[in-house]
């Protein structure tokens, strides 16, 4: 057993793992089976007999092996890891896993899209789920967040309406995993509180490059409570160590066809390769007495806390270091719930959060088939659990003893509730006082200021992407009225944005805007200010027989030393021979992969190589497409000649070329820098 297999959660899972290799086939009841390819028949051409218990068991199990997919976040992918806090957060919370830097808490994370079915593509435009289960010594704590810090609606009772609107339309079940249709935009136009999140969803945040390169947010305001009973409002952030990076829309759509598993493959392969994804945990804290100090309501889930006003304090790190053993057993059966808390973490009256506290257990009862889903291995806490709950479908615990009630004297009142000092969970004693009303607070009424803040914070390129995303989505909407309503609504965010969208979809340019002007911007919201790293970036080296071996080796060495991942792509699998007779193994062919699956392209020299590439139509379009997706594109010596013939302008940003092999060191370094940059937006294409 290696190191990452030694944490308490893993030891617990080990008890449930079964390795079937080298074993004889049996029925579920342990009887050895002599034949599993022929049903029992009355004569070899006769009918199958009822007596065939093996046939019946095999077929019945198969007939029942699907469970309902999640109503939202159906498509997801999980990984195991560990969390450690950097320094004790005792001052703010008594949560033990946040108090001791020595403690490594096992975690299971599930990333997901929201709208699509379980078999839909990974790279669709959508919010991404980022749900983390911390297996702490005080019980499971679930941080069930998204990669967007705000939500579409302010009250949970509207969630069924929102989801009915975004899911495929009921009469024809189209479109799959897409918000680009009438009912979604009709909902938006009639629920203006969605403006802020819609801006995020239309931005590059809606199409992440990788689960390893996106932020996570708890969205709601929670409470930290320390051992003196003092509380702070808290918002949670996950910050990826690789920075926040996105695809371009054309690329995202193509990947959905070329490799619908793009994000799960990326996560799986990184962990298999030992490139463990890392995210730092950050918290924003507001003192209880400062609740009303801001121009937004801290309970409103359509508002973020600008980092310039409330800085993010980085408090720990999560590392995902082990792939799951079985997707159904773990990713599919894991049951998250924002109500799974530990002492020191508490709720607020955010009406979206309050409703979620009901919905998750409710949905799991149907999805996982009864009230014992906490006994499924992936859901079991690593600390013991004891109570008087009994029976129900799929109960596996064998509770011994006569007593299953409280209070009792036959068993001295055990299991007994724990006092607060002994870790008993005591809800924060917030004073609440009010009339029963079906209303929303007036302090939730401002729907546009932060949508404007977001827009103002975008670079020019990011703004253009948002305009194009609106044009695409609304371009797919059939109702002219809905299109116009949406354009009118977003003129309240920015008249330029609304005007550009209107032009693209043939709507009227609105002449007025509501709401107060918002001049502020926030650096933290633009991806242009993110961290950059070449680690795990994939370079496609397009090469045929006769390539320049020395050049390829140099580039591969430089890239590998920085954690980037070069691959040889050629016309067929096997190996290719360089002009001086050296051989290299081919990783993929122009048929099996595509430029959209790589971060950069390099064409080495060698006359015969370049002639060969020219004849491969897919090789040429590989380069052209990488160029049009703003990626680093490089060529050396004879390779550079190819560029001018296929419309790649060597003077553009991120195009790296060299004529001489003697300058190779600096060429490789420049290429590495260009890859690290992620995309070269100021290309005139
Ligand atoms: Fe969820 N959400 N949600 N949600 N949500 C579910 O629970 C719900 C909301 C989020 O990987 C469901 O077990 C309501 C916000 C994630 O297993 C369901 C409301 C945020 C996941 C449910 C919200 C989320 C879910 C479906 C409005 C970001 C996937 C299956 C009040 C903070 C977890 C399930 C996983 C899943 C209800 C809003 C995140 C139906 C009623 C806001 C990441 O219970």
XYZ file of C-alpha atoms and ligand atoms in Angstrom:
729
model
C 0.000 0.000 0.000
C 1.543 3.351 -0.965
C 1.389 6.516 1.168
C -1.732 8.104 -0.241
C -3.544 4.831 0.417
C -2.992 5.118 4.164
C -5.455 7.789 5.169
C -8.403 6.784 7.359
C -10.971 7.043 4.581
C -8.914 4.869 2.329
C -8.422 2.262 5.032
C -12.161 2.219 5.512
C -12.818 1.826 1.766
C -10.300 -1.012 1.640
C -12.675 -3.139 3.716
C -15.216 -2.927 0.912
C -12.944 -3.404 -2.087
C -13.236 -6.708 -3.895
C -10.701 -7.906 -6.436
C -12.300 -10.562 -8.654
C -9.151 -11.466 -10.538
C -8.084 -15.115 -10.363
C -11.375 -16.126 -8.734
C -14.027 -18.621 -9.810
C -17.345 -17.212 -10.988
C -20.131 -17.648 -8.424
C -23.735 -16.597 -7.951
C -24.456 -13.757 -5.536
C -24.970 -16.429 -2.921
C -21.588 -17.999 -3.356
C -22.426 -21.041 -5.473
C -19.801 -21.774 -8.136
C -21.227 -21.435 -11.632
C -20.300 -24.005 -14.268
C -21.449 -22.141 -17.420
C -22.504 -18.536 -17.971
C -22.942 -18.502 -21.763
C -25.832 -20.899 -22.187
C -29.191 -20.716 -20.493
C -30.742 -23.928 -19.246
C -33.030 -25.285 -21.987
C -35.355 -28.160 -22.609
C -33.325 -29.555 -25.507
C -30.617 -27.586 -27.260
C -33.205 -25.939 -29.535
C -35.883 -25.780 -26.848
C -37.276 -23.070 -24.542
C -35.385 -21.705 -21.542
C -36.414 -23.234 -18.244
C -37.750 -21.279 -15.284
C -35.483 -23.393 -13.135
C -32.409 -21.543 -14.406
C -31.632 -19.584 -11.259
C -28.293 -18.382 -12.638
C -29.942 -16.910 -15.742
C -32.623 -15.249 -13.601
C -30.140 -13.743 -11.144
C -27.794 -12.490 -13.857
C -30.603 -10.945 -15.876
C -32.490 -9.481 -12.925
C -29.414 -7.746 -11.631
C -28.720 -6.334 -15.058
C -32.329 -5.149 -15.405
C -31.997 -3.209 -12.167
C -28.507 -1.788 -12.412
C -29.447 1.825 -13.194
C -30.432 4.369 -10.562
C -31.989 7.763 -11.325
C -29.392 10.300 -12.360
C -29.159 13.496 -10.342
C -31.874 15.998 -11.303
C -29.082 18.562 -11.633
C -25.318 17.955 -11.780
C -25.975 14.520 -13.319
C -22.673 14.454 -15.172
C -19.761 14.499 -12.807
C -16.425 13.008 -11.926
C -14.738 12.424 -8.610
C -11.298 12.093 -7.074
C -9.851 11.469 -3.628
C -7.369 13.674 -1.842
C -6.351 15.395 1.323
C -6.797 18.778 2.912
C -4.473 20.528 5.322
C -4.921 23.873 7.045
C -1.842 26.162 7.001
C -2.322 27.661 10.460
C -4.911 27.238 13.178
C -8.175 29.072 12.506
C -9.156 28.682 16.176
C -9.729 32.434 16.501
C -12.653 32.139 14.070
C -13.905 28.547 14.147
C -13.707 25.591 16.459
C -13.919 23.141 13.521
C -11.132 20.729 14.460
C -9.992 20.083 10.905
C -9.351 23.838 10.598
C -7.533 24.076 13.933
C -4.554 21.795 13.530
C -2.003 22.152 10.694
C -0.730 18.661 11.557
C -4.017 17.054 10.579
C -4.512 15.797 7.035
C -8.218 15.418 6.388
C -9.227 12.926 3.668
C -11.516 14.436 1.021
C -13.569 13.262 -1.932
C -14.362 15.881 -4.583
C -16.975 15.647 -7.323
C -16.861 18.103 -10.227
C -19.882 18.379 -12.479
C -21.824 20.272 -15.084
C -25.343 21.327 -14.074
C -27.816 21.004 -16.922
C -26.704 17.988 -18.954
C -27.595 14.330 -18.516
C -25.098 11.826 -17.201
C -23.838 11.031 -20.706
C -23.575 14.598 -21.987
C -20.380 16.417 -23.029
C -17.960 17.910 -20.525
C -17.187 21.181 -22.285
C -20.657 22.693 -22.696
C -21.370 26.245 -21.547
C -22.610 25.874 -17.970
C -21.716 26.447 -14.337
C -19.544 23.676 -12.868
C -20.236 21.986 -9.551
C -17.314 21.752 -7.125
C -18.457 19.614 -4.198
C -16.030 18.544 -1.468
C -16.640 16.022 1.280
C -14.187 16.377 4.156
C -14.045 13.178 6.239
C -13.194 14.879 9.549
C -12.823 13.267 12.956
C -16.000 15.136 13.976
C -18.076 13.807 11.092
C -18.423 14.649 7.404
C -18.338 18.287 6.362
C -19.610 18.967 2.820
C -18.716 22.179 0.994
C -21.096 21.943 -1.966
C -20.124 24.794 -4.257
C -19.901 25.938 -7.854
C -17.211 27.564 -10.009
C -19.293 30.770 -10.088
C -19.585 32.738 -6.823
C -23.233 33.789 -7.181
C -26.480 32.098 -8.135
C -29.356 32.720 -10.576
C -32.082 33.067 -7.947
C -32.491 34.392 -4.433
C -35.038 31.967 -2.999
C -34.904 28.157 -3.127
C -38.587 27.913 -3.953
C -37.731 29.135 -7.472
C -35.176 26.366 -8.093
C -37.636 23.936 -9.758
C -38.688 26.778 -12.110
C -35.109 27.665 -12.985
C -34.145 24.050 -13.641
C -37.286 23.307 -15.658
C -36.393 26.318 -17.789
C -32.763 25.362 -18.439
C -33.218 21.603 -18.926
C -34.200 20.330 -22.408
C -37.695 21.545 -23.307
C -40.326 18.989 -22.285
C -42.199 18.650 -25.590
C -39.187 17.591 -27.667
C -36.387 17.061 -25.119
C -33.995 19.473 -26.814
C -31.406 20.892 -26.515
C -29.186 18.646 -24.421
C -26.813 20.306 -21.921
C -27.342 23.799 -23.284
C -28.917 27.020 -22.092
C -29.215 28.319 -25.669
C -32.972 27.893 -26.017
C -36.212 29.775 -25.492
C -37.300 28.577 -22.074
C -34.021 29.413 -20.340
C -33.879 32.938 -21.734
C -37.568 33.447 -21.090
C -36.873 32.605 -17.448
C -33.940 35.044 -17.374
C -35.994 37.874 -18.874
C -38.713 37.358 -16.293
C -36.398 36.909 -13.306
C -34.001 39.817 -13.364
C -32.183 38.656 -10.223
C -30.436 36.209 -12.594
C -28.562 39.073 -14.359
C -25.366 38.747 -12.342
C -24.935 34.975 -12.705
C -25.926 35.104 -16.364
C -22.989 37.466 -16.930
C -20.640 34.903 -15.344
C -22.169 32.021 -17.303
C -21.780 33.923 -20.600
C -18.175 34.767 -19.728
C -15.196 32.454 -20.148
C -15.985 31.006 -16.696
C -18.725 28.982 -18.376
C -16.190 27.008 -20.448
C -13.229 26.037 -18.231
C -10.085 24.540 -19.770
C -9.890 21.978 -16.976
C -11.404 21.155 -13.590
C -7.858 21.733 -12.381
C -7.980 25.327 -13.632
C -11.185 26.666 -12.178
C -12.097 28.310 -8.907
C -14.689 26.986 -6.502
C -17.033 29.033 -4.341
C -19.313 28.116 -1.451
C -21.650 30.826 -2.845
C -23.717 31.246 0.326
C -22.678 33.130 3.389
C -22.035 30.647 6.185
C -20.987 31.254 9.773
C -17.748 30.422 11.511
C -18.236 30.045 15.265
C -15.310 29.821 17.698
C -15.166 28.083 21.086
C -16.298 31.277 22.821
C -19.476 31.244 20.771
C -18.383 34.283 18.688
C -19.423 34.239 15.041
C -18.178 35.655 11.742
C -19.931 35.568 8.400
C -17.784 33.542 6.034
C -17.591 32.888 2.312
C -15.449 30.004 0.997
C -13.170 30.060 -2.050
C -11.078 27.372 -3.758
C -8.168 28.865 -5.729
C -6.457 26.487 -8.190
C -2.654 26.535 -8.068
C -2.552 26.411 -11.886
C -4.644 29.584 -12.223
C -8.067 30.043 -13.820
C -8.140 29.301 -17.562
C -10.803 28.718 -20.163
C -11.384 27.317 -23.611
C -12.657 29.391 -26.514
C -16.250 28.736 -27.507
C -15.565 27.239 -30.934
C -13.052 24.895 -29.343
C -15.424 23.917 -26.510
C -18.088 22.912 -29.005
C -15.672 20.878 -31.103
C -14.248 19.094 -28.057
C -17.768 18.081 -27.072
C -17.728 15.948 -30.234
C -14.060 14.948 -30.438
C -13.781 13.985 -26.778
C -16.940 14.416 -24.683
C -14.913 13.101 -21.715
C -12.336 15.892 -22.033
C -12.553 17.166 -18.440
C -12.823 13.799 -16.754
C -9.959 12.438 -18.872
C -7.864 15.487 -17.987
C -8.497 14.961 -14.264
C -7.977 11.205 -14.382
C -4.757 11.423 -16.418
C -3.236 14.190 -14.301
C -3.725 12.132 -11.176
C -2.454 8.952 -12.855
C 0.646 10.901 -13.992
C 1.283 12.192 -10.479
C 0.455 15.789 -11.461
C -1.851 16.187 -8.513
C -4.353 19.046 -8.803
C -4.035 21.510 -5.932
C -6.446 24.167 -4.705
C -5.936 26.595 -1.869
C -8.854 27.229 0.452
C -9.595 30.889 1.088
C -12.118 32.556 3.368
C -13.639 36.003 3.394
C -14.716 37.015 6.880
C -17.132 39.718 8.002
C -17.748 40.416 11.665
C -21.320 39.926 12.887
C -21.530 43.608 13.853
C -20.598 44.636 10.305
C -23.582 42.816 8.789
C -25.150 46.021 7.439
C -21.976 47.919 6.557
C -22.017 47.050 2.839
C -24.113 48.159 -0.126
C -25.203 44.558 -0.664
C -27.030 42.251 1.703
C -24.641 39.578 3.019
C -27.531 37.094 2.845
C -28.173 37.665 -0.884
C -26.702 34.757 -2.930
C -26.680 36.846 -6.114
C -23.977 39.049 -4.569
C -20.287 38.424 -4.078
C -18.074 40.255 -1.634
C -15.551 42.163 -3.762
C -12.092 41.009 -2.723
C -10.952 44.629 -2.577
C -13.511 45.226 0.208
C -13.175 41.893 1.982
C -9.829 40.231 1.235
C -9.584 36.467 0.777
C -7.474 34.917 3.514
C -5.772 31.754 2.257
C -5.997 29.151 5.006
C -5.134 25.752 3.575
C -4.609 23.468 0.623
C -6.356 20.498 -0.930
C -4.454 18.004 -3.076
C -6.271 15.457 -5.215
C -3.949 12.472 -5.290
C -5.942 9.321 -5.997
C -8.408 8.327 -8.654
C -11.548 6.524 -7.685
C -11.660 2.729 -7.990
C -15.198 2.509 -9.314
C -17.213 5.366 -10.766
C -20.625 4.037 -9.811
C -19.638 3.104 -6.257
C -17.983 6.454 -5.606
C -18.883 9.309 -8.006
C -22.435 8.143 -8.600
C -23.289 7.134 -5.054
C -21.643 9.985 -3.207
C -24.289 12.093 -1.472
C -23.404 15.693 -0.721
C -25.441 18.002 1.458
C -24.776 21.607 2.528
C -26.350 20.581 5.846
C -23.496 18.171 6.623
C -21.599 20.457 8.983
C -19.248 20.115 11.947
C -19.126 22.214 15.136
C -17.698 25.644 14.251
C -19.489 25.886 10.886
C -23.073 27.125 10.876
C -25.739 28.532 8.568
C -27.209 31.939 7.852
C -30.696 32.935 6.773
C -29.792 33.114 3.091
C -33.133 31.868 1.678
C -31.391 29.859 -1.017
C -29.241 28.046 1.525
C -32.208 27.408 3.805
C -34.037 25.620 0.983
C -30.993 23.586 0.001
C -30.894 22.235 3.539
C -34.134 20.419 2.725
C -33.567 19.421 -0.883
C -30.394 17.348 -0.746
C -31.510 14.615 1.667
C -34.852 14.515 -0.054
C -33.324 13.912 -3.484
C -30.918 11.310 -2.109
C -33.775 9.305 -0.642
C -35.138 8.690 -4.124
C -31.828 8.561 -5.939
C -30.112 6.147 -3.580
C -33.231 4.212 -2.684
C -33.926 4.819 0.979
C -32.744 6.267 4.267
C -29.545 4.223 4.647
C -27.416 5.931 2.005
C -25.050 7.112 4.734
C -23.910 3.474 5.000
C -22.688 3.356 1.393
C -18.875 3.211 1.715
C -18.152 6.553 0.005
C -20.615 8.324 2.308
C -19.575 6.781 5.630
C -17.840 9.122 8.040
C -14.450 7.979 9.299
C -15.563 8.548 12.870
C -18.026 6.108 14.451
C -21.727 6.930 14.349
C -24.357 5.831 16.857
C -28.053 6.586 17.131
C -31.431 4.931 17.442
C -32.321 5.058 13.756
C -33.060 1.535 12.550
C -34.082 -0.576 9.598
C -35.167 0.649 6.145
C -34.117 -0.535 2.693
C -30.537 -1.734 2.324
C -29.625 -1.504 6.011
C -26.185 -3.034 6.456
C -25.354 -2.150 10.058
C -26.248 -4.899 12.497
C -27.175 -2.933 15.596
C -27.050 -5.243 18.577
C -28.997 -4.902 21.815
C -32.548 -4.502 22.993
C -32.907 -0.732 23.065
C -33.482 1.610 20.108
C -35.029 4.653 21.768
C -34.237 7.605 23.939
C -34.768 8.232 26.809
C -34.203 4.823 28.333
C -32.989 3.363 31.523
C -32.376 -0.182 30.282
C -29.206 1.089 28.610
C -28.411 4.079 30.827
C -29.662 6.472 28.150
C -27.040 5.465 25.643
C -26.234 6.473 22.987
C -26.374 9.788 24.816
C -26.315 13.309 23.327
C -22.946 15.037 23.774
C -22.521 18.308 25.643
C -21.151 21.203 23.570
C -17.733 20.861 25.272
C -17.666 17.223 24.152
C -18.317 18.123 20.524
C -22.150 18.173 20.560
C -23.371 20.410 17.724
C -25.217 23.442 19.078
C -26.817 25.768 16.532
C -25.685 29.370 16.672
C -28.180 31.221 18.797
C -29.182 33.913 16.403
C -32.139 35.995 17.501
C -34.909 35.936 14.914
C -38.124 37.859 15.122
C -40.663 38.507 12.380
C -44.082 37.974 10.918
C -44.766 34.961 8.734
C -44.628 36.382 5.220
C -44.047 35.136 1.661
C -41.757 38.001 0.712
C -38.278 38.910 -0.284
C -36.305 41.502 1.613
C -36.084 44.924 -0.066
C -32.332 44.677 0.455
C -32.342 41.979 -2.277
C -33.833 44.298 -4.891
C -30.714 45.560 -6.626
C -30.216 43.138 -9.519
C -27.768 45.029 -11.685
C -24.947 46.708 -9.708
C -22.799 43.604 -9.389
C -23.588 42.462 -12.928
C -22.108 45.843 -13.919
C -19.193 45.368 -11.544
C -18.446 42.073 -13.284
C -18.748 43.616 -16.753
C -16.513 46.572 -15.765
C -13.892 44.170 -14.460
C -13.503 42.298 -17.750
C -10.683 43.008 -20.189
C -11.676 43.981 -23.749
C -11.191 40.416 -24.929
C -13.332 39.003 -22.151
C -16.065 41.532 -22.923
C -16.031 40.495 -26.572
C -16.374 36.849 -25.537
C -19.423 37.752 -23.444
C -21.013 39.623 -26.356
C -20.414 36.632 -28.636
C -21.824 34.218 -26.062
C -25.024 36.280 -25.799
C -25.253 36.425 -29.582
C -24.850 32.660 -29.812
C -27.349 31.851 -27.071
C -29.978 34.370 -28.138
C -29.319 33.520 -31.767
C -30.693 30.061 -30.968
C -33.818 31.514 -29.321
C -36.824 31.423 -31.643
C -39.072 33.927 -29.878
C -38.381 37.502 -31.036
C -40.132 38.776 -27.900
C -37.834 36.810 -25.604
C -34.780 38.009 -27.534
C -35.889 41.622 -27.216
C -36.747 41.320 -23.524
C -33.286 39.920 -22.791
C -31.568 42.684 -24.755
C -33.646 45.276 -22.884
C -32.802 43.646 -19.570
C -29.063 43.638 -20.199
C -29.077 47.276 -21.278
C -29.381 47.812 -17.521
C -25.967 46.207 -17.169
C -24.329 48.048 -20.072
C -25.921 49.761 -23.049
C -22.891 48.968 -25.212
C -23.223 45.247 -24.382
C -26.953 45.304 -25.127
C -26.402 47.257 -28.351
C -23.752 44.843 -29.635
C -25.924 41.850 -28.785
C -28.940 43.481 -30.430
C -26.954 44.064 -33.625
C -25.918 40.435 -33.748
C -29.413 39.029 -33.406
C -31.449 41.585 -35.290
C -33.134 43.038 -32.188
C -33.810 46.703 -31.483
C -31.042 48.609 -29.742
C -32.544 49.736 -26.438
C -32.449 53.473 -25.819
C -32.707 53.530 -22.064
C -31.234 51.835 -19.024
C -32.424 51.453 -15.466
C -30.463 51.416 -12.255
C -27.607 53.416 -10.895
C -24.334 53.725 -12.770
C -21.654 51.427 -11.369
C -18.136 52.624 -12.048
C -16.282 50.181 -9.817
C -14.346 47.164 -11.013
C -12.592 44.287 -9.260
C -9.248 42.876 -10.416
C -9.998 39.452 -8.957
C -12.870 38.901 -11.386
C -10.828 38.991 -14.590
C -9.023 35.833 -15.665
C -6.376 38.042 -17.235
C -4.907 38.539 -13.754
C -4.655 34.852 -12.940
C -1.605 32.696 -12.235
C 0.096 31.038 -15.191
C 2.084 27.845 -15.391
C 3.299 25.544 -18.171
C 2.707 22.486 -15.975
C 0.643 19.759 -17.693
C 0.096 21.889 -20.818
C -0.011 19.664 -23.876
C 2.128 20.387 -26.933
C 1.408 18.584 -30.201
C 4.587 18.022 -32.219
C 3.501 17.352 -35.801
C 6.143 15.202 -37.439
C 6.610 12.782 -40.328
C 9.603 10.813 -41.569
C 12.588 13.065 -42.220
C 11.987 15.353 -39.210
C 14.737 17.232 -37.421
C 15.560 14.957 -34.468
C 17.855 17.348 -32.624
C 15.249 20.119 -32.680
C 12.485 17.847 -31.431
C 14.655 16.492 -28.625
C 15.583 19.989 -27.495
C 11.976 21.142 -27.406
C 10.852 17.971 -25.617
C 13.611 18.307 -22.995
C 12.840 21.971 -22.285
C 9.132 21.357 -22.002
C 9.339 18.226 -19.900
C 11.716 19.964 -17.492
C 8.935 22.501 -16.840
C 6.186 19.926 -16.455
C 4.641 20.473 -19.898
C 3.675 17.426 -21.948
C 4.877 17.087 -25.560
C 3.365 14.386 -27.779
C 4.337 13.233 -31.268
C 1.452 13.330 -33.744
C 1.950 11.771 -37.166
C 0.164 10.171 -40.114
C 0.168 6.698 -38.599
C 1.073 4.983 -35.346
C 4.347 3.129 -34.843
C 7.561 5.115 -35.186
C 8.970 7.822 -37.446
C 12.536 8.131 -38.710
C 14.410 11.436 -38.579
C 16.539 12.764 -41.456
C 19.653 11.384 -39.721
C 18.121 7.990 -39.010
C 16.924 8.366 -35.389
C 13.544 6.933 -34.479
C 10.774 8.300 -32.279
C 7.555 6.628 -31.177
C 4.329 8.221 -32.389
C 1.778 8.962 -29.631
C -1.251 9.753 -31.762
C -2.311 10.273 -35.356
C -4.070 13.154 -37.135
C -7.096 10.881 -37.164
C -7.189 9.983 -33.452
C -6.611 13.482 -32.070
C -7.300 17.059 -32.999
C -5.842 20.493 -32.297
C -8.648 21.283 -29.839
C -7.249 18.640 -27.484
C -3.875 20.436 -27.196
C -2.626 23.747 -25.819
C 0.014 24.373 -28.487
C 1.493 23.061 -31.739
C 5.075 22.744 -32.983
C 6.266 21.912 -36.484
C 9.950 20.888 -36.561
C 12.220 21.213 -39.594
C 13.303 18.588 -42.090
C 12.482 19.008 -45.770
C 10.874 15.604 -46.212
C 8.945 16.101 -42.960
C 7.438 19.382 -44.130
C 6.584 17.974 -47.553
C 4.874 15.065 -45.824
C 2.870 17.351 -43.532
C 1.715 19.500 -46.460
C 0.084 16.417 -47.958
C -1.849 15.630 -44.749
C -4.995 17.763 -44.845
C -5.651 17.138 -41.131
C -2.122 18.280 -40.243
C -2.650 21.593 -42.018
C -6.011 22.231 -40.399
C -4.490 21.204 -37.041
C -2.097 24.150 -37.269
C -4.662 26.583 -38.681
C -7.178 25.762 -35.984
C -4.661 26.096 -33.142
C -3.778 29.489 -34.638
C -7.408 30.589 -34.764
C -7.905 29.467 -31.145
C -5.131 31.831 -30.071
C -2.742 29.052 -29.023
C 1.045 29.062 -29.132
C 2.102 27.868 -32.582
C 5.775 27.245 -33.339
C 8.000 26.078 -36.179
C 11.720 25.737 -36.729
C 13.857 25.843 -39.875
C 11.958 24.277 -42.832
C 8.844 24.058 -40.646
C 8.479 27.847 -40.825
C 7.974 27.667 -44.613
C 4.780 25.781 -44.065
C 3.235 28.644 -42.094
C 3.218 31.213 -44.885
C 1.549 28.755 -47.270
C -1.308 27.983 -44.869
C -2.192 31.485 -43.691
C -0.359 31.541 -40.341
C 1.262 34.964 -39.915
C 4.608 34.597 -38.139
C 4.470 38.201 -36.933
C 1.382 37.612 -34.821
C 1.467 37.190 -31.044
C 2.386 33.724 -29.805
C 3.821 32.526 -33.137
C 7.375 31.354 -32.450
C 9.714 30.619 -35.325
C 13.423 30.202 -35.920
C 15.464 29.728 -39.061
C 18.600 28.472 -37.412
C 19.207 25.522 -35.178
C 22.021 27.403 -33.446
C 19.465 29.634 -31.712
C 17.623 26.663 -30.404
C 17.927 27.290 -26.689
C 16.153 30.605 -26.901
C 13.565 29.163 -29.319
C 12.580 26.442 -26.850
C 12.409 28.958 -24.034
C 10.229 31.305 -26.106
C 7.936 28.440 -26.974
C 7.656 27.517 -23.303
C 6.782 31.119 -22.423
C 4.180 31.230 -25.176
C 2.579 28.028 -23.870
C 2.627 29.369 -20.301
C 0.727 32.430 -21.507
C -2.252 30.106 -22.219
C -3.706 32.150 -25.109
C -2.529 35.035 -27.282
C -5.601 37.171 -27.532
C -4.138 40.105 -29.392
C -3.936 38.217 -32.642
C -5.708 40.002 -35.508
C -7.960 37.132 -36.540
Fe -27.659 22.149 -5.747
N -28.652 20.396 -5.868
N -29.388 23.108 -5.394
N -26.715 23.981 -5.819
N -25.938 21.273 -6.177
C -28.087 19.198 -6.137
O -28.521 17.220 -4.927
C -30.542 22.516 -5.035
C -27.282 25.190 -5.607
C -24.710 21.844 -6.213
O -21.671 16.391 -7.081
C -29.040 18.045 -5.936
O -27.613 15.178 -4.627
C -31.533 23.500 -4.705
C -26.279 26.202 -5.414
C -23.715 20.865 -6.570
O -23.274 15.267 -6.108
C -30.314 18.735 -5.443
C -30.921 24.710 -4.904
C -25.099 25.546 -5.513
C -24.425 19.668 -6.721
C -29.910 20.199 -5.444
C -29.587 24.449 -5.326
C -25.385 24.167 -5.771
C -25.810 19.957 -6.463
C -29.174 17.123 -7.112
C -31.530 26.085 -4.757
C -23.694 26.145 -5.421
C -23.850 18.342 -7.125
C -28.522 15.824 -6.707
C -31.736 26.473 -3.457
C -23.387 26.662 -4.124
C -23.340 17.590 -5.963
C -28.143 16.008 -5.334
C -22.713 16.305 -6.416
C -26.810 19.004 -6.504
C -30.751 21.148 -5.028
C -28.687 25.487 -5.655
C -24.340 23.211 -5.966
C -31.565 18.451 -6.229
C -32.938 23.228 -4.242
C -26.514 27.676 -5.097
C -22.224 21.091 -6.744
O -30.635 18.333 -4.147
